[in-house]
Amino acid sequence: MSSTNPSIGLTQQDYENSETLAYADTDEDVTPGEIAVGVIIGRSSEYFDFFVFGMACVLVFPSLLFPFLSKLDGTLAAFAIFSLAFIARPIGTALSMAVQRRWGRATKLTIALLLLGVCTVGMTFLPSYETAGMKAIWALAILRVGQGLALGGTWDGLPSLLAMSAPKNRRGWYSMIGQLGAPLGFIMAASLFAYLYSSLTADDFMSWGWRYPFCVAFAINVVALFARLRLVVGQSFVQMLQERDLEPISVTSLMRDEGRNVMIGAFAALASFALFHLVTVFPLSWISLYSHQSVIDVLIVQIIGAVLAAGAIMLSGWLADRVGRRNTLGTMACLIGIFSFLAPWLLGSGTVGNNVFIIVGFILLGLSYGQASGTVTSNFSAHYRYTGAALSTDMAWLIGAAFAPLVALGVSAKFGLVALGIYLLSGALCTLAALGINRAIEAREQ
């Protein structure tokens, strides 16, 4: 009888079918379950950091740092700072690959996670505009750039290793495991903000309550650091990466030799990444500005949506193993395109419409985001895959998600919610175009 790891649904037979996933001749064998847990812990901690910041952009920073602006303009200014991390992330990847080539993976990961933790906890001590003036705004911008540089350095190759080591008929399932970090990180961040926002007075929340989630983020980063270091310093883990040639190369070499694959990978995931912040960060801002629905109610609905998204991510793995990962991603892009026509009507039809938008959006996000990572990274030759997967993800975040809350809120406030639908539709069309180009290139090269 095969045993099952209940946390990720992998059977012992799956482990046995994953060739060379563990080496019996080493002192530190690494099992697929340990790799999966490392992936989930690492991604959850990173997403928790970023969701805490995103929620603070709506609930805290407009009043704390931009009291001289209207609530709308203050939120837009906060979203502009929010985007800085995604601009810095590809730079962080380039720098971290150089660090890893010189000093090793463990050193790179330690520096990245410590920088991420320091920048995050540094926000805890952020002064208000009334206290420090423009210095407070510059301090937040610098810390946010630091978060982006750090996140670029957290790439450890675990998702690629897990996907490449999976049995051929289970690659969709294995690929979705790392994506579970997104809903888990969101659930933790939203639950903490909902508790603090409902338990404290408005003055207490703005004085010190909002700072607590940033302290928690630092603690989570410490746990994640040790959990991931335990894997990456093990001889078995290093041997597995070397077996699959998952080693860093310079970004310059990557873009010179396989830059086309980087951009195809980025645009292939665009629908998922565009939807990502449009159902997590944007609804909180729009509803708090233009609806009477309470912040607590919105956060509770979003938490429910995130739970459903986690289930949808797992479902995406099952679907991808039956119809193909690319077909799954393309089908979800079509559904997101249909959703883009309904989104303006839903968000403009009161509390019920708002809730339906959030729930349906989260489910679509789970189904698409579950296979958004690595769907076309198999295009990279083995030598370029480690850095190529990291940089493709960076570019997808930058193009699809970095400016999504800023653009969506800005154009919707000026031109109406129909602009939100157009923005989301453009992401779906880009995904379908990229998948079509990728298919044509493969057919031509066969």
XYZ file of C-alpha atoms in Angstrom:
446
model
C 0.000 0.000 0.000
C 1.405 3.404 -0.929
C 1.518 6.113 1.674
C 0.501 9.678 0.920
C 1.844 13.005 2.061
C -1.440 14.737 2.943
C 0.003 18.239 2.722
C 0.641 18.047 -1.012
C -1.169 14.915 -2.197
C 1.892 13.042 -3.451
C 1.967 9.276 -3.070
C 4.955 7.107 -2.340
C 4.635 5.756 -5.865
C 5.134 9.299 -7.160
C 8.344 9.501 -5.188
C 9.585 6.211 -6.576
C 8.786 7.263 -10.128
C 10.812 10.466 -9.749
C 14.178 9.226 -10.857
C 17.241 10.455 -8.979
C 15.189 12.672 -6.698
C 17.039 11.245 -3.731
C 20.510 9.805 -3.531
C 21.000 6.918 -1.164
C 24.759 7.288 -1.266
C 24.749 10.711 0.365
C 24.362 11.650 3.981
C 21.678 14.247 3.255
C 19.117 12.708 0.919
C 16.386 15.120 -0.155
C 12.920 13.755 -0.847
C 10.333 15.333 -3.183
C 8.196 16.054 -0.130
C 10.994 18.109 1.418
C 11.530 20.007 -1.821
C 7.793 20.721 -2.066
C 7.628 21.941 1.528
C 10.673 24.147 0.924
C 9.044 25.621 -2.164
C 5.754 26.347 -0.370
C 7.424 27.863 2.701
C 9.683 30.051 0.596
C 6.960 31.319 -1.699
C 4.461 31.863 1.135
C 6.911 34.072 3.033
C 7.665 36.160 -0.055
C 4.004 36.630 -0.942
C 3.135 37.482 2.656
C 5.672 40.343 2.544
C 4.279 41.725 -0.676
C 0.617 41.405 0.265
C 1.256 43.152 3.566
C 2.759 46.042 1.619
C -0.079 46.038 -0.925
C -2.758 46.215 1.755
C -0.876 48.964 3.552
C -0.899 50.937 0.281
C -4.679 51.096 0.614
C -5.262 51.180 4.362
C -2.227 53.046 5.734
C 0.120 54.881 3.404
C -2.359 57.353 1.821
C -3.074 58.866 5.255
C 0.369 58.300 6.769
C 2.527 59.602 3.923
C 0.245 61.571 1.601
C -2.127 63.577 3.828
C -1.678 66.533 1.454
C -3.390 64.564 -1.343
C -6.932 63.324 -1.800
C -7.633 59.729 -0.805
C -7.601 58.683 -4.472
C -4.371 60.491 -5.327
C -2.740 59.259 -2.122
C -3.601 55.681 -3.015
C -2.253 56.163 -6.543
C 0.987 57.548 -5.108
C 1.275 54.546 -2.799
C 0.690 52.198 -5.742
C 3.487 53.974 -7.628
C 5.854 53.066 -4.774
C 4.359 49.555 -4.805
C 5.565 49.116 -8.406
C 9.196 49.943 -7.567
C 9.910 46.446 -6.240
C 8.893 44.859 -9.535
C 11.129 47.265 -11.458
C 14.057 46.360 -9.191
C 13.425 42.618 -9.272
C 15.155 41.801 -12.619
C 18.151 43.829 -11.447
C 18.180 41.788 -8.253
C 18.153 38.591 -10.290
C 21.128 39.732 -12.365
C 23.112 40.709 -9.265
C 22.219 37.552 -7.369
C 23.271 35.283 -10.213
C 26.699 36.940 -10.096
C 26.835 36.422 -6.317
C 25.900 32.765 -6.673
C 28.523 32.121 -9.327
C 31.200 33.595 -7.064
C 30.141 32.617 -3.532
C 27.500 29.922 -3.890
C 23.758 29.443 -3.621
C 23.581 29.482 0.177
C 25.371 32.838 0.383
C 23.107 34.322 -2.267
C 19.953 33.108 -0.558
C 21.103 34.283 2.880
C 21.888 37.775 1.592
C 18.584 37.993 -0.305
C 16.348 36.864 2.548
C 18.168 38.991 5.110
C 17.807 42.027 2.840
C 14.128 41.233 2.342
C 13.622 40.873 6.094
C 15.558 44.029 6.973
C 13.684 46.135 4.422
C 10.353 44.742 5.567
C 10.979 45.245 9.266
C 12.440 48.672 8.457
C 8.979 49.709 7.321
C 7.807 49.045 10.848
C 9.680 52.148 12.009
C 8.540 54.350 9.144
C 7.716 57.871 10.369
C 4.696 59.801 9.160
C 4.777 62.697 6.717
C 3.793 65.027 9.525
C 6.890 63.941 11.452
C 9.544 63.629 8.751
C 8.086 65.221 5.639
C 9.386 64.002 2.288
C 12.087 61.954 4.030
C 9.394 59.477 5.086
C 8.259 58.988 1.479
C 11.842 58.554 0.248
C 12.539 56.077 3.046
C 9.576 53.930 1.997
C 10.626 54.080 -1.664
C 14.184 52.981 -0.820
C 12.971 50.130 1.363
C 10.589 49.033 -1.376
C 13.400 48.947 -3.932
C 15.373 46.870 -1.427
C 12.494 44.399 -1.247
C 12.536 44.063 -5.028
C 16.285 43.526 -5.215
C 16.007 40.913 -2.480
C 13.154 39.067 -4.136
C 15.231 38.804 -7.301
C 17.829 36.968 -5.247
C 15.503 34.443 -3.642
C 15.359 32.199 -6.712
C 16.688 28.841 -5.534
C 15.766 26.582 -8.454
C 13.457 24.449 -6.307
C 10.382 24.819 -8.580
C 12.401 23.938 -11.693
C 14.008 21.004 -9.946
C 10.644 19.736 -8.757
C 9.056 20.067 -12.218
C 11.995 18.517 -14.095
C 12.215 15.613 -11.664
C 8.517 14.816 -11.888
C 7.163 11.835 -13.814
C 6.217 12.958 -17.326
C 2.504 12.483 -16.707
C 2.572 14.462 -13.425
C 4.483 17.589 -14.421
C 1.410 19.806 -14.238
C 0.752 18.660 -10.689
C 4.331 19.183 -9.554
C 4.568 22.578 -11.276
C 1.592 23.991 -9.403
C 3.041 23.249 -5.940
C 5.132 26.410 -5.726
C 2.150 28.530 -6.786
C 0.290 27.572 -3.610
C 2.472 30.091 -1.797
C 0.415 32.949 -3.276
C -2.979 32.136 -1.695
C -1.329 31.008 1.541
C 0.611 34.252 1.809
C -2.517 36.265 1.012
C -4.627 34.424 3.585
C -2.073 35.126 6.322
C -1.711 38.808 5.387
C -5.436 39.481 4.952
C -6.345 37.636 8.159
C -3.828 39.627 10.173
C -4.960 42.965 8.754
C -8.625 42.039 9.230
C -8.010 41.139 12.878
C -6.059 44.314 13.633
C -8.436 46.571 11.703
C -11.466 45.181 13.534
C -9.887 44.981 17.002
C -8.250 48.396 17.249
C -9.551 51.913 17.159
C -8.774 53.907 14.041
C -6.180 55.956 15.937
C -4.463 52.881 17.389
C -4.401 51.145 14.029
C -2.809 54.156 12.330
C -0.430 54.753 15.218
C 1.011 51.284 15.768
C -1.363 48.501 14.701
C -0.437 48.523 11.019
C 3.240 48.062 11.933
C 2.707 44.651 13.495
C 2.259 42.705 10.199
C 5.649 43.969 9.025
C 7.260 42.566 12.188
C 5.511 39.249 11.592
C 6.844 39.238 8.033
C 10.394 39.485 9.372
C 9.820 36.507 11.691
C 8.380 34.450 8.833
C 11.409 35.293 6.698
C 13.747 33.950 9.383
C 11.846 30.645 9.454
C 11.844 30.470 5.652
C 15.563 31.188 5.532
C 16.490 28.228 7.713
C 13.987 25.919 6.007
C 15.439 26.661 2.580
C 19.072 26.715 3.668
C 18.631 23.214 5.051
C 17.907 22.097 1.492
C 20.268 24.179 -0.598
C 23.415 23.394 1.410
C 22.817 19.631 1.320
C 25.053 17.559 -0.910
C 22.069 15.682 -2.328
C 20.363 18.903 -3.390
C 23.521 20.246 -5.013
C 24.029 16.969 -6.838
C 20.476 17.002 -8.204
C 20.890 20.540 -9.546
C 24.168 19.632 -11.186
C 22.632 16.529 -12.747
C 20.090 18.771 -14.507
C 22.552 21.588 -15.241
C 20.480 24.028 -13.143
C 23.294 26.486 -12.538
C 23.381 30.296 -12.829
C 24.669 32.133 -15.858
C 24.953 35.842 -16.538
C 21.789 37.643 -17.598
C 23.756 39.213 -20.434
C 24.554 35.800 -21.890
C 20.974 34.659 -21.426
C 19.472 37.647 -23.226
C 22.038 37.424 -26.019
C 21.472 33.727 -26.718
C 17.881 33.044 -25.632
C 16.283 36.427 -24.985
C 13.392 35.468 -27.268
C 12.406 32.687 -24.877
C 12.517 35.086 -21.925
C 9.993 37.419 -23.538
C 7.734 34.594 -24.751
C 7.734 33.182 -21.226
C 6.878 36.584 -19.764
C 3.986 37.296 -22.130
C 2.656 33.726 -21.950
C 1.891 34.302 -18.267
C 0.603 37.861 -18.694
C -3.120 37.132 -18.230
C -2.476 35.413 -14.898
C -0.137 38.100 -13.622
C -2.438 40.932 -14.704
C -5.356 39.291 -12.908
C -3.184 38.669 -9.845
C -3.298 42.197 -8.411
C -6.684 43.002 -9.916
C -8.377 40.558 -7.520
C -6.067 40.988 -4.521
C -4.963 44.620 -4.130
C -7.147 46.585 -6.556
C -10.628 45.590 -5.240
C -9.701 46.701 -1.731
C -8.774 50.136 -3.050
C -11.749 50.538 -5.395
C -14.365 49.347 -2.918
C -12.942 51.403 -0.044
C -13.027 54.516 -2.256
C -16.299 54.065 -4.111
C -18.459 51.708 -2.050
C -20.051 51.604 1.381
C -18.891 48.017 1.931
C -16.630 47.795 4.971
C -12.942 46.954 4.724
C -13.443 43.960 7.032
C -16.152 42.523 4.794
C -13.954 42.905 1.720
C -11.018 41.193 3.420
C -13.208 38.307 4.589
C -14.553 37.751 1.073
C -11.004 37.897 -0.281
C -9.846 35.313 2.274
C -12.638 33.002 1.112
C -11.583 33.673 -2.465
C -7.965 32.826 -1.640
C -9.021 29.490 -0.138
C -10.911 28.712 -3.339
C -7.898 29.853 -5.365
C -5.715 27.324 -3.534
C -8.142 24.587 -4.513
C -8.223 25.905 -8.091
C -4.411 25.833 -8.253
C -4.440 22.153 -7.327
C -7.195 21.544 -9.881
C -5.027 23.213 -12.519
C -2.354 20.580 -11.899
C -4.874 17.815 -12.493
C -6.163 19.502 -15.658
C -2.701 20.194 -17.035
C -1.694 16.555 -16.719
C -4.699 15.565 -18.815
C -4.991 18.240 -21.497
C -1.508 19.780 -21.387
C -0.118 22.743 -19.491
C -0.134 25.053 -22.501
C -3.724 24.166 -23.393
C -4.741 24.779 -19.779
C -3.098 28.193 -19.721
C -4.617 29.137 -23.079
C -8.098 28.059 -22.017
C -7.800 30.072 -18.807
C -6.687 33.118 -20.805
C -9.888 32.796 -22.853
C -11.952 32.612 -19.661
C -10.138 35.644 -18.239
C -10.942 37.445 -21.488
C -14.642 36.644 -21.006
C -14.382 37.720 -17.365
C -12.962 41.076 -18.485
C -16.321 41.910 -20.095
C -18.202 41.062 -16.898
C -15.789 42.746 -14.458
C -16.985 46.368 -14.978
C -20.615 45.383 -14.524
C -19.894 43.328 -11.393
C -17.827 46.012 -9.667
C -20.447 48.605 -10.499
C -23.425 46.686 -9.129
C -23.047 46.976 -5.357
C -21.956 44.625 -2.612
C -23.179 41.413 -4.243
C -21.452 42.278 -7.504
C -18.243 43.172 -5.682
C -18.236 39.831 -3.877
C -18.931 37.864 -7.069
C -16.086 39.711 -8.825
C -13.672 38.778 -6.036
C -14.738 35.123 -5.754
C -14.846 34.411 -9.499
C -11.642 36.356 -10.012
C -9.803 34.340 -7.378
C -10.975 31.040 -8.872
C -9.832 32.076 -12.352
C -6.574 33.282 -10.856
C -5.970 29.902 -9.240
C -6.717 27.964 -12.420
C -4.446 30.150 -14.555
C -1.693 31.004 -12.079
C -1.285 27.354 -11.148
C 0.332 26.709 -14.546
C 1.699 30.183 -15.270
C 5.152 29.309 -13.984
C 7.287 27.251 -16.320
C 4.717 26.503 -19.027
C 7.144 27.530 -21.754
C 10.431 27.460 -19.805
C 11.093 24.072 -21.377
C 12.042 26.175 -24.423
C 15.297 27.030 -22.683
C 18.229 24.750 -23.235
C 19.368 23.064 -20.041
C 22.298 25.447 -19.550
C 20.009 28.513 -19.573
C 16.957 27.161 -17.779
C 17.899 28.113 -14.204
C 18.427 31.801 -14.977
C 15.866 31.827 -17.784
C 13.028 30.661 -15.527
C 13.911 33.312 -12.942
C 14.147 36.184 -15.425
C 10.978 35.149 -17.306
C 9.080 35.301 -14.026
C 10.609 38.698 -13.221
C 9.536 40.103 -16.573
C 6.020 38.664 -16.243
C 5.675 40.411 -12.878
C 7.057 43.656 -14.309
C 4.946 43.725 -17.472
C 1.768 42.176 -16.108
C 1.498 42.952 -12.405
C 3.804 45.800 -11.366
C 1.567 48.632 -12.513
C -1.769 46.787 -12.465
C -3.194 48.409 -9.281
C -1.913 51.857 -10.306
C -3.193 51.692 -13.886
C -6.475 49.954 -13.048
C -7.387 52.432 -10.304
C -6.211 55.443 -12.283
C -8.000 54.672 -15.539
C -11.130 53.385 -13.792
C -11.404 56.562 -11.729
C -10.980 58.717 -14.837
C -12.777 56.755 -17.559
C -14.982 54.311 -15.651
C -14.706 50.616 -14.922
C -14.869 49.704 -18.601
C -11.192 50.691 -18.701
C -10.482 47.948 -16.166
C -12.081 45.410 -18.496
C -9.969 46.618 -21.417
C -6.805 46.357 -19.323
C -7.603 42.793 -18.282
C -8.598 41.815 -21.815
C -5.259 43.058 -23.153
C -3.449 40.694 -20.783
C -5.510 37.728 -21.986
C -4.820 38.585 -25.631
C -1.083 38.875 -24.956
C -1.071 35.421 -23.369
C -2.875 33.858 -26.324
C -0.540 35.597 -28.784
C 2.575 34.438 -26.914
C 1.336 30.846 -26.716
C 0.526 30.933 -30.428
C 3.979 32.286 -31.311
C 5.593 29.656 -29.111
C 3.629 26.874 -30.811
C 4.571 28.227 -34.272
C 8.257 28.369 -33.357
C 8.193 24.808 -32.065
C 6.468 23.588 -35.236
C 9.017 25.377 -37.427
C 11.980 23.947 -35.517
C 10.736 20.345 -35.612
